[in-house]
Short mmCIF file of C-alpha atoms and ligand atoms in Angstrom, two decimals:
data_model
loop_
_atom_site.label_atom_id
_atom_site.label_comp_id
_atom_site.label_asym_id
_atom_site.label_seq_id
_atom_site.Cartn_x
_atom_site.Cartn_y
_atom_site.Cartn_z
CA UNK A 1 -90.69 -2.46 17.18
CA UNK A 2 -90.25 1.30 16.14
CA UNK A 3 -86.67 1.79 14.53
CA UNK A 4 -83.56 3.59 16.27
CA UNK A 5 -81.28 5.68 14.49
CA UNK A 6 -78.44 7.77 15.81
CA UNK A 7 -76.80 10.60 14.68
CA UNK A 8 -73.35 11.48 16.68
CA UNK A 9 -72.26 15.13 15.95
CA UNK A 10 -68.46 14.41 15.61
CA UNK A 11 -67.45 17.12 12.93
CA UNK A 12 -65.83 20.06 14.60
CA UNK A 13 -62.04 20.86 15.45
CA UNK A 14 -62.54 22.07 19.25
CA UNK A 15 -60.70 25.47 19.27
CA UNK A 16 -61.05 25.90 22.84
CA UNK A 17 -58.98 22.40 23.67
CA UNK A 18 -55.90 24.18 21.51
CA UNK A 19 -54.58 20.91 20.40
CA UNK A 20 -53.13 19.58 17.47
CA UNK A 21 -55.32 16.21 18.34
CA UNK A 22 -59.15 17.03 17.61
CA UNK A 23 -61.49 17.41 20.29
CA UNK A 24 -63.52 13.72 20.30
CA UNK A 25 -60.44 11.88 20.41
CA UNK A 26 -58.78 13.44 22.90
CA UNK A 27 -59.20 10.23 25.91
CA UNK A 28 -61.10 10.56 29.19
CA UNK A 29 -59.45 7.50 30.88
CA UNK A 30 -58.24 6.18 28.02
CA UNK A 31 -60.83 5.58 25.50
CA UNK A 32 -61.46 8.42 22.53
CA UNK A 33 -64.32 11.33 24.00
CA UNK A 34 -66.41 9.76 21.00
CA UNK A 35 -65.68 6.29 22.16
CA UNK A 36 -67.06 6.42 25.12
CA UNK A 37 -70.49 8.04 23.22
CA UNK A 38 -70.44 4.86 20.46
CA UNK A 39 -70.18 2.58 23.56
CA UNK A 40 -73.29 3.77 25.19
CA UNK A 41 -75.52 4.74 22.48
CA UNK A 42 -74.86 1.26 20.50
CA UNK A 43 -76.83 -0.86 23.04
CA UNK A 44 -80.08 1.29 22.60
CA UNK A 45 -80.19 1.79 19.05
CA UNK A 46 -80.94 -1.18 16.32
CA UNK A 47 -80.73 0.39 13.37
CA UNK A 48 -78.20 3.05 11.52
CA UNK A 49 -75.52 5.01 13.18
CA UNK A 50 -74.39 7.79 11.21
CA UNK A 51 -71.04 9.94 12.62
CA UNK A 52 -70.72 12.97 11.28
CA UNK A 53 -66.59 14.10 10.29
CA UNK A 54 -65.15 17.02 9.64
CA UNK A 55 -61.94 18.13 10.61
CA UNK A 56 -59.90 15.39 11.32
CA UNK A 57 -62.53 13.04 9.25
CA UNK A 58 -59.38 10.39 8.22
CA UNK A 59 -58.56 10.16 11.68
CA UNK A 60 -61.68 9.61 13.22
CA UNK A 61 -62.67 7.15 10.81
CA UNK A 62 -59.45 4.90 10.95
CA UNK A 63 -59.96 5.06 14.98
CA UNK A 64 -63.60 4.56 15.17
CA UNK A 65 -63.61 1.79 11.65
CA UNK A 66 -66.90 -0.02 11.41
CA UNK A 67 -68.77 0.74 14.26
CA UNK A 68 -70.65 3.11 12.65
CA UNK A 69 -70.93 4.47 8.55
CA UNK A 70 -69.68 8.07 8.52
CA UNK A 71 -71.05 11.81 6.47
CA UNK A 72 -68.41 13.55 6.25
CA UNK A 73 -69.56 18.07 6.83
CA UNK A 74 -66.90 19.96 4.20
CA UNK A 75 -67.84 23.28 6.60
CA UNK A 76 -68.75 23.29 9.99
CA UNK A 77 -71.57 25.68 9.71
CA UNK A 78 -73.39 24.65 13.26
CA UNK A 79 -74.98 21.35 14.79
CA UNK A 80 -77.85 21.87 12.30
CA UNK A 81 -76.13 21.87 9.24
CA UNK A 82 -74.07 19.08 10.48
CA UNK A 83 -77.46 16.66 11.19
CA UNK A 84 -78.57 17.43 7.55
CA UNK A 85 -75.65 15.79 6.38
CA UNK A 86 -76.98 12.28 7.97
CA UNK A 87 -80.00 13.43 5.71
CA UNK A 88 -78.54 10.92 2.61
CA UNK A 89 -78.38 8.28 4.47
CA UNK A 90 -81.47 8.38 6.91
CA UNK A 91 -84.38 10.58 4.66
CA UNK A 92 -87.24 9.17 4.53
CA UNK A 93 -87.13 6.33 7.45
CA UNK A 94 -89.44 5.88 9.58
CA UNK A 95 -88.46 5.95 12.72
CA UNK A 96 -86.54 7.58 16.19
CA UNK A 97 -83.18 9.28 15.93
CA UNK A 98 -80.91 10.11 18.54
CA UNK A 99 -78.79 13.13 17.85
CA UNK A 100 -75.86 13.00 20.41
CA UNK A 101 -72.70 14.95 20.44
CA UNK A 102 -69.20 13.26 20.12
CA UNK A 103 -67.96 15.69 22.89
CA UNK A 104 -70.08 14.60 25.82
CA UNK A 105 -68.74 10.99 26.83
CA UNK A 106 -70.18 10.43 30.02
CA UNK A 107 -73.53 9.67 29.02
CA UNK A 108 -74.88 6.57 30.43
CA UNK A 109 -77.05 3.97 28.33
CA UNK A 110 -79.58 3.39 30.78
CA UNK A 111 -79.91 7.59 30.27
CA UNK A 112 -80.47 7.49 26.46
CA UNK A 113 -83.00 4.53 27.66
CA UNK A 114 -84.49 6.22 29.21
CA UNK A 115 -85.08 9.53 27.44
CA UNK A 116 -86.39 7.38 24.09
CA UNK A 117 -88.55 5.39 26.34
CA UNK A 118 -90.15 8.78 27.64
CA UNK A 119 -89.65 10.19 23.60
CA UNK A 120 -91.65 7.26 21.97
CA UNK A 121 -94.35 6.75 25.73
CA UNK A 122 -95.57 10.34 24.80
CA UNK A 123 -95.21 9.59 20.78
CA UNK A 124 -93.48 13.02 21.07
CA UNK A 125 -92.19 14.51 17.51
CA UNK A 126 -88.89 15.61 20.01
CA UNK A 127 -87.36 15.32 23.02
CA UNK A 128 -84.70 17.25 24.72
CA UNK A 129 -82.33 15.95 27.53
CA UNK A 130 -82.15 18.45 30.02
CA UNK A 131 -80.55 18.77 33.23
CA UNK A 132 -80.06 21.46 36.00
CA UNK A 133 -76.54 23.02 35.63
CA UNK A 134 -75.15 24.33 39.34
CA UNK A 135 -73.71 27.23 36.45
CA UNK A 136 -74.63 26.46 33.32
CA UNK A 137 -73.07 29.30 31.65
CA UNK A 138 -72.12 28.39 27.91
CA UNK A 139 -74.87 26.01 27.77
CA UNK A 140 -78.19 26.22 25.38
CA UNK A 141 -80.98 27.08 27.83
CA UNK A 142 -84.15 25.57 27.57
CA UNK A 143 -87.14 28.17 27.71
CA UNK A 144 -90.65 27.13 28.98
CA UNK A 145 -93.91 28.50 28.60
CA UNK A 146 -96.28 29.40 32.08
CA UNK A 147 -97.73 26.25 31.01
CA UNK A 148 -94.37 24.88 31.63
CA UNK A 149 -94.07 23.17 28.10
CA UNK A 150 -90.77 23.22 26.06
CA UNK A 151 -90.93 26.49 23.84
CA UNK A 152 -87.45 26.76 22.14
CA UNK A 153 -83.46 27.15 23.02
CA UNK A 154 -81.58 29.39 23.33
CA UNK A 155 -77.80 29.25 23.20
CA UNK A 156 -75.91 31.44 26.18
CA UNK A 157 -74.45 33.89 23.37
CA UNK A 158 -78.26 34.67 21.74
CA UNK A 159 -79.67 35.16 25.39
CA UNK A 160 -80.59 37.90 27.11
CA UNK A 161 -80.32 38.48 30.98
CA UNK A 162 -83.39 37.54 32.27
CA UNK A 163 -82.90 34.52 29.67
CA UNK A 164 -79.41 33.30 31.05
CA UNK A 165 -80.62 32.61 35.04
CA UNK A 166 -82.27 29.61 33.84
CA UNK A 167 -80.25 26.53 34.78
CA UNK A 168 -81.83 23.65 32.94
CA UNK A 169 -79.79 23.34 29.78
CA UNK A 170 -79.72 21.77 26.85
CA UNK A 171 -77.64 18.48 26.79
CA UNK A 172 -77.06 18.55 23.27
CA UNK A 173 -78.48 14.80 23.08
CA UNK A 174 -82.36 14.73 21.44
CA UNK A 175 -84.60 12.22 20.34
CA UNK A 176 -86.74 13.05 16.81
CA UNK A 177 -89.50 11.90 15.13
CA UNK A 178 -86.21 11.02 12.18
CA UNK A 179 -88.83 12.79 9.03
CA UNK A 180 -90.19 15.37 11.22
CA UNK A 181 -86.71 16.10 11.67
CA UNK A 182 -84.96 16.39 8.48
CA UNK A 183 -88.33 18.59 7.97
CA UNK A 184 -87.71 20.86 9.96
CA UNK A 185 -84.16 21.46 9.18
CA UNK A 186 -84.89 22.66 6.40
CA UNK A 187 -86.72 25.47 8.27
CA UNK A 188 -83.21 26.97 10.10
CA UNK A 189 -81.29 30.00 9.78
CA UNK A 190 -77.73 31.04 10.80
CA UNK A 191 -79.13 35.04 11.72
CA UNK A 192 -77.86 34.64 15.09
CA UNK A 193 -74.61 35.40 17.25
CA UNK A 194 -72.65 32.76 16.14
CA UNK A 195 -73.30 32.94 12.43
CA UNK A 196 -74.50 29.13 12.94
CA UNK A 197 -77.52 26.83 11.51
CA UNK A 198 -78.27 25.74 15.25
CA UNK A 199 -80.16 22.29 15.41
CA UNK A 200 -81.59 23.69 18.66
CA UNK A 201 -83.78 25.90 16.44
CA UNK A 202 -85.62 22.35 15.29
CA UNK A 203 -87.15 22.73 18.83
CA UNK A 204 -89.05 25.66 17.68
CA UNK A 205 -89.76 25.20 14.51
CA UNK A 206 -91.71 22.33 15.63
CA UNK A 207 -93.08 23.42 18.64
CA UNK A 208 -94.82 26.13 16.24
CA UNK A 209 -96.12 23.21 13.68
CA UNK A 210 -98.14 22.18 16.93
CA UNK A 211 -96.03 18.35 17.73
CA UNK A 212 -95.59 18.00 20.66
CA UNK A 213 -92.29 18.60 22.12
CA UNK A 214 -91.07 17.66 25.46
CA UNK A 215 -88.26 17.50 27.57
CA UNK A 216 -86.95 14.43 29.79
CA UNK A 217 -84.46 15.85 32.61
CA UNK A 218 -82.12 14.09 33.50
CA UNK A 219 -80.77 14.36 37.77
CA UNK A 220 -77.21 13.97 36.92
CA UNK A 221 -75.95 17.27 35.74
CA UNK A 222 -72.36 15.96 35.69
CA UNK A 223 -73.13 13.29 33.29
CA UNK A 224 -74.26 16.01 30.73
CA UNK A 225 -70.97 17.32 30.60
CA UNK A 226 -69.77 18.51 27.78
CA UNK A 227 -66.01 18.78 27.32
CA UNK A 228 -65.09 21.84 25.14
CA UNK A 229 -61.49 22.98 26.66
CA UNK A 230 -58.90 20.62 28.84
CA UNK A 231 -60.67 22.06 32.19
CA UNK A 232 -63.66 20.12 31.71
CA UNK A 233 -61.03 16.82 30.08
CA UNK A 234 -60.21 16.69 33.50
CA UNK A 235 -63.42 16.99 34.97
CA UNK A 236 -64.88 14.27 32.68
CA UNK A 237 -61.91 12.36 33.26
CA UNK A 238 -62.42 12.50 37.42
CA UNK A 239 -66.16 11.64 36.83
CA UNK A 240 -65.30 8.42 35.09
CA UNK A 241 -62.68 7.54 37.51
CA UNK A 242 -65.06 7.71 40.31
CA UNK A 243 -68.01 5.89 38.50
CA UNK A 244 -65.64 3.08 37.70
CA UNK A 245 -63.78 2.84 40.95
CA UNK A 246 -66.89 2.99 42.79
CA UNK A 247 -68.41 -0.23 40.29
CA UNK A 248 -65.97 -2.12 41.43
CA UNK A 249 -66.06 -0.99 45.17
CA UNK A 250 -68.97 -2.06 45.35
CA UNK A 251 -68.22 -5.60 43.59
CA UNK A 252 -66.14 -6.24 46.33
CA UNK A 253 -62.87 -4.37 45.01
CA UNK A 254 -61.03 -2.83 47.93
CA UNK A 255 -59.40 0.30 46.28
CA UNK A 256 -57.74 2.56 49.32
CA UNK A 257 -57.70 5.70 47.96
CA UNK A 258 -59.32 6.14 45.00
CA UNK A 259 -58.78 9.66 44.28
CA UNK A 260 -55.73 8.35 43.51
CA UNK A 261 -56.88 4.88 41.34
CA UNK A 262 -56.56 5.53 37.74
CA UNK A 263 -58.28 1.85 36.07
CA UNK A 264 -59.47 1.89 32.43
CA UNK A 265 -63.29 0.91 32.08
CA UNK A 266 -62.32 -2.44 30.18
CA UNK A 267 -60.82 -4.01 33.09
CA UNK A 268 -62.26 -7.29 35.02
CA UNK A 269 -60.96 -7.23 38.96
CA UNK A 270 -62.29 -9.78 40.92
CA UNK A 271 -63.69 -9.72 44.31
CA UNK A 272 -61.24 -9.24 47.83
CA UNK A 273 -58.38 -8.07 45.35
CA UNK A 274 -56.68 -5.02 47.52
CA UNK A 275 -55.30 -1.81 45.14
CA UNK A 276 -53.25 0.58 47.09
CA UNK A 277 -52.66 3.86 46.28
CA UNK A 278 -51.11 5.18 42.81
CA UNK A 279 -52.00 2.14 40.45
CA UNK A 280 -52.83 3.03 37.26
CA UNK A 281 -54.20 -0.49 35.42
CA UNK A 282 -55.02 0.03 32.02
CA UNK A 283 -56.36 -1.99 28.81
CA UNK A 284 -57.45 -5.45 29.25
CA UNK A 285 -56.14 -6.15 31.93
CA UNK A 286 -57.45 -9.52 34.32
CA UNK A 287 -56.83 -9.18 37.79
CA UNK A 288 -58.08 -11.87 39.60
CA UNK A 289 -59.31 -12.71 43.64
CA UNK A 290 -56.96 -11.84 46.34
CA UNK A 291 -53.82 -10.25 44.35
CA UNK A 292 -52.75 -7.26 45.77
CA UNK A 293 -51.53 -4.26 43.31
CA UNK A 294 -49.56 -1.67 44.31
CA UNK A 295 -48.91 1.20 46.06
CA UNK A 296 -47.65 2.79 42.85
CA UNK A 297 -48.03 0.39 39.90
CA UNK A 298 -48.85 0.15 36.76
CA UNK A 299 -50.35 -2.57 34.95
CA UNK A 300 -50.98 -2.88 30.79
CA UNK A 301 -52.91 -5.69 29.06
CA UNK A 302 -52.27 -8.00 31.52
CA UNK A 303 -53.67 -11.09 33.44
CA UNK A 304 -51.85 -11.45 36.98
CA UNK A 305 -53.22 -14.38 38.95
CA UNK A 306 -54.46 -15.05 42.20
CA UNK A 307 -52.93 -13.63 45.56
CA UNK A 308 -50.37 -11.94 43.32
CA UNK A 309 -48.44 -8.86 44.92
CA UNK A 310 -47.39 -6.26 42.38
CA UNK A 311 -45.59 -4.01 43.96
CA UNK A 312 -44.10 -0.21 43.40
CA UNK A 313 -43.84 -2.31 39.58
CA UNK A 314 -44.66 -1.83 36.26
CA UNK A 315 -46.28 -4.49 33.75
CA UNK A 316 -47.05 -5.01 30.46
CA UNK A 317 -48.50 -7.21 27.49
CA UNK A 318 -47.81 -10.07 30.12
CA UNK A 319 -48.97 -13.68 31.58
CA UNK A 320 -48.33 -13.31 35.56
CA UNK A 321 -49.85 -16.49 37.66
CA UNK A 322 -51.15 -16.91 41.00
CA UNK A 323 -49.51 -16.55 44.49
CA UNK A 324 -46.19 -14.71 42.29
CA UNK A 325 -44.19 -11.87 44.46
CA UNK A 326 -43.69 -9.19 41.81
CA UNK A 327 -41.07 -6.07 43.10
CA UNK A 328 -40.73 -3.72 45.07
CA UNK A 329 -39.14 -2.09 41.69
CA UNK A 330 -39.81 -4.65 38.85
CA UNK A 331 -40.34 -4.13 35.65
CA UNK A 332 -41.98 -6.88 33.76
CA UNK A 333 -42.23 -5.86 29.51
CA UNK A 334 -44.13 -7.28 26.88
CA UNK A 335 -44.69 -10.92 26.88
CA UNK A 336 -43.46 -12.19 29.89
CA UNK A 337 -44.60 -15.31 31.24
CA UNK A 338 -44.50 -16.06 35.03
CA UNK A 339 -45.63 -18.20 36.57
CA UNK A 340 -47.03 -19.67 40.06
CA UNK A 341 -45.51 -19.08 42.65
CA UNK A 342 -42.47 -17.27 41.35
CA UNK A 343 -40.44 -14.15 42.95
CA UNK A 344 -39.13 -11.49 40.33
CA UNK A 345 -37.73 -9.12 43.06
CA UNK A 346 -36.37 -5.43 42.78
CA UNK A 347 -35.02 -3.90 40.02
CA UNK A 348 -35.44 -6.97 38.15
CA UNK A 349 -36.16 -6.53 34.18
CA UNK A 350 -38.09 -9.47 32.25
CA UNK A 351 -39.15 -9.16 28.89
CA UNK A 352 -40.03 -11.76 26.61
CA UNK A 353 -39.35 -14.88 28.92
CA UNK A 354 -40.90 -17.34 30.23
CA UNK A 355 -40.30 -17.97 34.29
CA UNK A 356 -41.05 -21.27 35.63
CA UNK A 357 -42.93 -22.08 38.83
CA UNK A 358 -41.48 -21.00 41.76
CA UNK A 359 -38.06 -19.66 40.34
CA UNK A 360 -36.57 -16.67 41.47
CA UNK A 361 -35.56 -13.45 40.07
CA UNK A 362 -35.14 -11.74 43.07
CA UNK A 363 -32.34 -9.13 42.44
CA UNK A 364 -30.64 -6.90 40.13
CA UNK A 365 -31.20 -9.01 37.18
CA UNK A 366 -31.83 -8.41 33.37
CA UNK A 367 -34.00 -11.89 31.83
CA UNK A 368 -34.83 -11.33 28.29
CA UNK A 369 -35.05 -13.63 25.52
CA UNK A 370 -35.09 -16.50 28.24
CA UNK A 371 -36.85 -19.45 28.86
CA UNK A 372 -36.55 -20.22 32.83
CA UNK A 373 -38.04 -23.82 34.21
CA UNK A 374 -38.72 -24.16 37.36
CA UNK A 375 -37.40 -24.39 40.53
CA UNK A 376 -34.53 -22.10 39.46
CA UNK A 377 -32.88 -20.02 41.58
CA UNK A 378 -31.14 -16.83 39.32
CA UNK A 379 -28.72 -14.82 41.45
CA UNK A 380 -28.66 -10.84 42.12
CA UNK A 381 -26.79 -9.32 39.09
CA UNK A 382 -27.23 -12.34 36.55
CA UNK A 383 -27.94 -11.24 32.91
CA UNK A 384 -28.97 -12.80 29.31
CA UNK A 385 -26.61 -11.73 27.04
CA UNK A 386 -29.23 -11.75 24.24
CA UNK A 387 -28.28 -9.11 21.90
CA UNK A 388 -25.15 -8.73 19.89
CA UNK A 389 -26.27 -5.19 18.22
CA UNK A 390 -27.75 -6.98 15.49
CA UNK A 391 -29.66 -10.43 16.31
CA UNK A 392 -31.48 -11.28 19.53
CA UNK A 393 -30.73 -15.07 21.18
CA UNK A 394 -32.18 -17.09 23.11
CA UNK A 395 -31.03 -18.67 26.34
CA UNK A 396 -32.91 -21.79 28.51
CA UNK A 397 -31.98 -22.38 32.35
CA UNK A 398 -33.29 -25.74 32.53
CA UNK A 399 -35.94 -26.32 35.74
CA UNK A 400 -33.46 -26.88 38.87
CA UNK A 401 -30.63 -24.92 38.08
CA UNK A 402 -28.67 -22.25 40.64
CA UNK A 403 -27.57 -19.12 39.15
CA UNK A 404 -24.92 -17.65 41.23
CA UNK A 405 -24.55 -14.22 41.47
CA UNK A 406 -23.06 -11.32 38.75
CA UNK A 407 -23.38 -14.37 36.37
CA UNK A 408 -23.68 -13.59 32.37
CA UNK A 409 -25.63 -15.83 30.54
CA UNK A 410 -23.89 -15.40 26.70
CA UNK A 411 -26.54 -16.37 24.40
CA UNK A 412 -27.72 -18.12 22.56
CA UNK A 413 -26.42 -20.85 25.64
CA UNK A 414 -28.74 -23.91 27.78
CA UNK A 415 -28.05 -24.26 31.39
CA UNK A 416 -29.03 -28.10 32.04
CA UNK A 417 -30.78 -29.36 34.42
CA UNK A 418 -30.19 -28.68 38.23
CA UNK A 419 -26.80 -27.24 37.19
CA UNK A 420 -24.90 -24.62 39.15
CA UNK A 421 -23.12 -21.89 37.00
CA UNK A 422 -20.30 -20.75 39.73
CA UNK A 423 -21.12 -16.20 40.91
CA UNK A 424 -19.16 -14.30 38.72
CA UNK A 425 -19.25 -16.40 35.52
CA UNK A 426 -19.22 -15.72 32.29
CA UNK A 427 -20.92 -18.58 30.36
CA UNK A 428 -20.12 -19.34 26.23
CA UNK A 429 -21.34 -22.82 25.82
CA UNK A 430 -23.82 -24.74 27.32
CA UNK A 431 -23.34 -26.33 30.65
CA UNK A 432 -24.97 -30.13 30.80
CA UNK A 433 -27.43 -30.87 33.71
CA UNK A 434 -26.13 -31.40 36.92
CA UNK A 435 -22.36 -29.97 35.97
CA UNK A 436 -20.62 -27.43 38.16
CA UNK A 437 -19.52 -24.67 35.27
CA UNK A 438 -16.95 -21.98 36.86
CA UNK A 439 -15.87 -19.59 34.30
CA UNK A 440 -14.40 -16.79 36.12
CA UNK A 441 -10.56 -16.07 36.41
CA UNK A 442 -8.27 -17.75 39.27
CA UNK A 443 -7.75 -16.23 42.26
CA UNK A 444 -4.01 -15.34 44.01
CA UNK A 445 -3.31 -14.37 47.18
CA UNK A 446 -0.27 -13.03 47.64
CA UNK A 447 0.86 -13.14 51.30
CA UNK A 448 1.46 -9.48 53.41
CA UNK A 449 1.33 -7.85 50.53
CA UNK A 450 -0.52 -5.46 51.47
CA UNK A 451 0.72 -4.56 54.81
CA UNK A 452 4.48 -3.92 52.70
CA UNK A 453 2.43 -1.48 50.57
CA UNK A 454 0.40 -0.01 53.05
CA UNK A 455 3.80 0.79 55.02
CA UNK A 456 5.28 1.81 52.02
CA UNK A 457 2.30 5.04 51.49
CA UNK A 458 2.55 5.70 55.52
CA UNK A 459 7.27 6.28 54.86
C1 UD1 B 501 -74.05 22.43 21.93
C2 UD1 B 501 -75.68 23.64 21.65
C3 UD1 B 501 -76.01 24.02 23.23
C4 UD1 B 501 -75.36 22.66 24.39
C5 UD1 B 501 -74.50 22.09 23.66
C6 UD1 B 501 -74.17 20.98 25.18
C7 UD1 B 501 -76.30 23.88 19.72
C8 UD1 B 501 -76.15 25.12 18.90
N1 UD1 B 501 -75.88 24.42 20.67
O1 UD1 B 501 -72.93 23.80 21.98
O2 UD1 B 501 -76.77 24.04 23.40
O3 UD1 B 501 -75.98 23.18 25.56
O4 UD1 B 501 -73.44 21.82 22.73
O5 UD1 B 501 -72.96 20.15 25.08
O6 UD1 B 501 -76.41 23.31 19.35
N2 UD1 B 501 -70.21 19.82 15.23
C9 UD1 B 501 -70.27 19.54 13.99
N3 UD1 B 501 -70.22 20.21 12.81
C10 UD1 B 501 -70.22 22.02 13.87
C11 UD1 B 501 -70.54 21.94 14.69
C12 UD1 B 501 -70.19 21.19 15.84
O7 UD1 B 501 -70.18 18.15 13.56
O8 UD1 B 501 -70.82 22.33 12.52
C13 UD1 B 501 -69.92 18.62 16.60
C14 UD1 B 501 -68.90 19.53 17.16
O9 UD1 B 501 -67.91 18.44 16.95
C15 UD1 B 501 -69.63 18.70 19.08
C16 UD1 B 501 -70.62 19.10 19.05
O10 UD1 B 501 -71.48 19.28 17.32
O11 UD1 B 501 -69.04 17.38 18.96
C17 UD1 B 501 -71.89 20.44 19.82
O12 UD1 B 501 -70.99 21.43 18.62
P1 UD1 B 501 -70.06 22.35 20.08
O13 UD1 B 501 -69.53 23.13 19.38
O14 UD1 B 501 -68.92 22.26 21.11
O15 UD1 B 501 -71.42 23.39 20.83
P2 UD1 B 501 -71.70 24.04 21.96
O16 UD1 B 501 -71.21 25.49 21.77
O17 UD1 B 501 -71.25 23.15 22.93
CA1 CA B 502 -69.66 21.18 23.46
#
C-alpha cells in the first residue's frame, strides 16, 4: 500500500485575525482550527504527519501534544518555504504527501480521501484540491490551458485582471509525489507581489517537467473555506454548526431552531431528544433518549439521563440521571451527581453533591459538599453552610429526611434518616434518625400590642 504522509502548515501568525491568540488555535465550535484539520486528516494518512510551526510554536505544540511531529519555520517566508522545513523528516521517502493548511478547518475526511484516490488512480505527481468560489477574491486561481489541463496557480495579488475572473480556486490542499515535491521546491523563488516562497509555484515547475498535474474539484466550496479574519471565523463556525446539527437531526434528534443551537462535535445525543432554542451543549456530553434540553440551557461535560428535562439552566461536569427535572434557572456546578427522578427547581445551586433518587430541592437553595439521600425534601431557602472562610465541610442528609424552609445546616453535620428539621432552624449539631429538630428562637405574642402602637401613630 502507498505510504501517505501529511504536512500541516501552521506557522503563520494570522495577522488579519488581529489577535494575541495564534490563528490556527482560534476555536471553531469549541476546537482549535488546526485540531479540526488533524481530526479529519489522521484517518486518511498511514504514516508521518508533520506540522510546521513558527509563531507561537510552544502554544501549538502544547495544544496538539503527541498527535504528530513538529518542525519549526523560524521565519515565515511563505507556504513553499514552510513545506521545505518538513524535508528533514520526509526527504527520500516514497509515497504521497498531502499538504494541508491549518486554517481550513471544514474540509472533511471524505474529501481528503477522494482527493488522494483521484491522485493515486491517475498516477499524478501533483493534485490540487480546487473549488468554484462565488467570490474568489483573495484566493489563488487555477489557470488551465486550452485543453483544460492545469498549468499553474496564480496568487490573487499576482493575477492579471483576466486571471482574477477565474472562479476556480486553490483550497490550499494538495497531494504530491513526496520525492518530486521536495525536488521541485528547490526551484521556487520569491519574485512575486508578496516576496514569498509560494508552494503554489511547484505546480508550474512540475508541469514544465512534463509530470502529470491534475485538480480534483470538490463541489462544496463552503467546505474549503480558509479562515483569514474573524468574519470568516464566524462563517466557518456557522457552517460547522449547521453540519453538526443536521447530522443529529438525521439521527433522530429534534432541534427546534438549528440556527440558534450550538452543539460541539464530540457531543453524543440519542434518539427523540428535543433541543429547544438557545441551547449550548459542549465537551464530552452524552444526552440519553427522550431528554429535553432548553430553552436557553448550557450543558458542559455532563451525562443527562433518559427523559430528563433541563430548562433555562446551566450544568457543568456533572452526572444527571433519568427522569430528573432541572430548572428553570438552576445551576449545577462541577461534581454534582443527581440521581433518577430527583427535582432541582428554580434558583437552586448544587455543587460537588449527590442528590439521591426522588429527592427534591425545589426552590432557592444552595447545596454544596453534601450527600443527600433518597426521598429527601429540602425546603425553600435551605442552605448547606459548608465554608468557614478557610475549609469546606460536608453535610449528610439521610434518606427520607424532611428539611423545612429556610434552614441553615452548619457543616460538618448529619441529618438522620427520616428526621424532620423545623423551618427556620439553624442546625449546628447532628440530628438523630426519626427526630424532630427545632433550632430557632421561641415566638412571643404580645396581645393587643400592635393595636396600641397603631393608635399611638394616628394621634
Ligand atoms: C494560500 C494559498 C492560496 C490559496 C489559499 C487557500 C499560497 C502561496 N497561497 O493563501 O493559493 O487559495 O491559501 O486558503 O500557498 N503558513 C506557514 N508559513 C508561512 C506562510 C504560511 O506555515 O510562511 C501557513 C499559515 O499558517 C496558514 C497556511 O500556511 O495556515 C496558509 O497561509 P496564508 O497566509 O493564510 O495563505 P493564503 O494567503 O490564504
Ligand atoms: Ca489562508
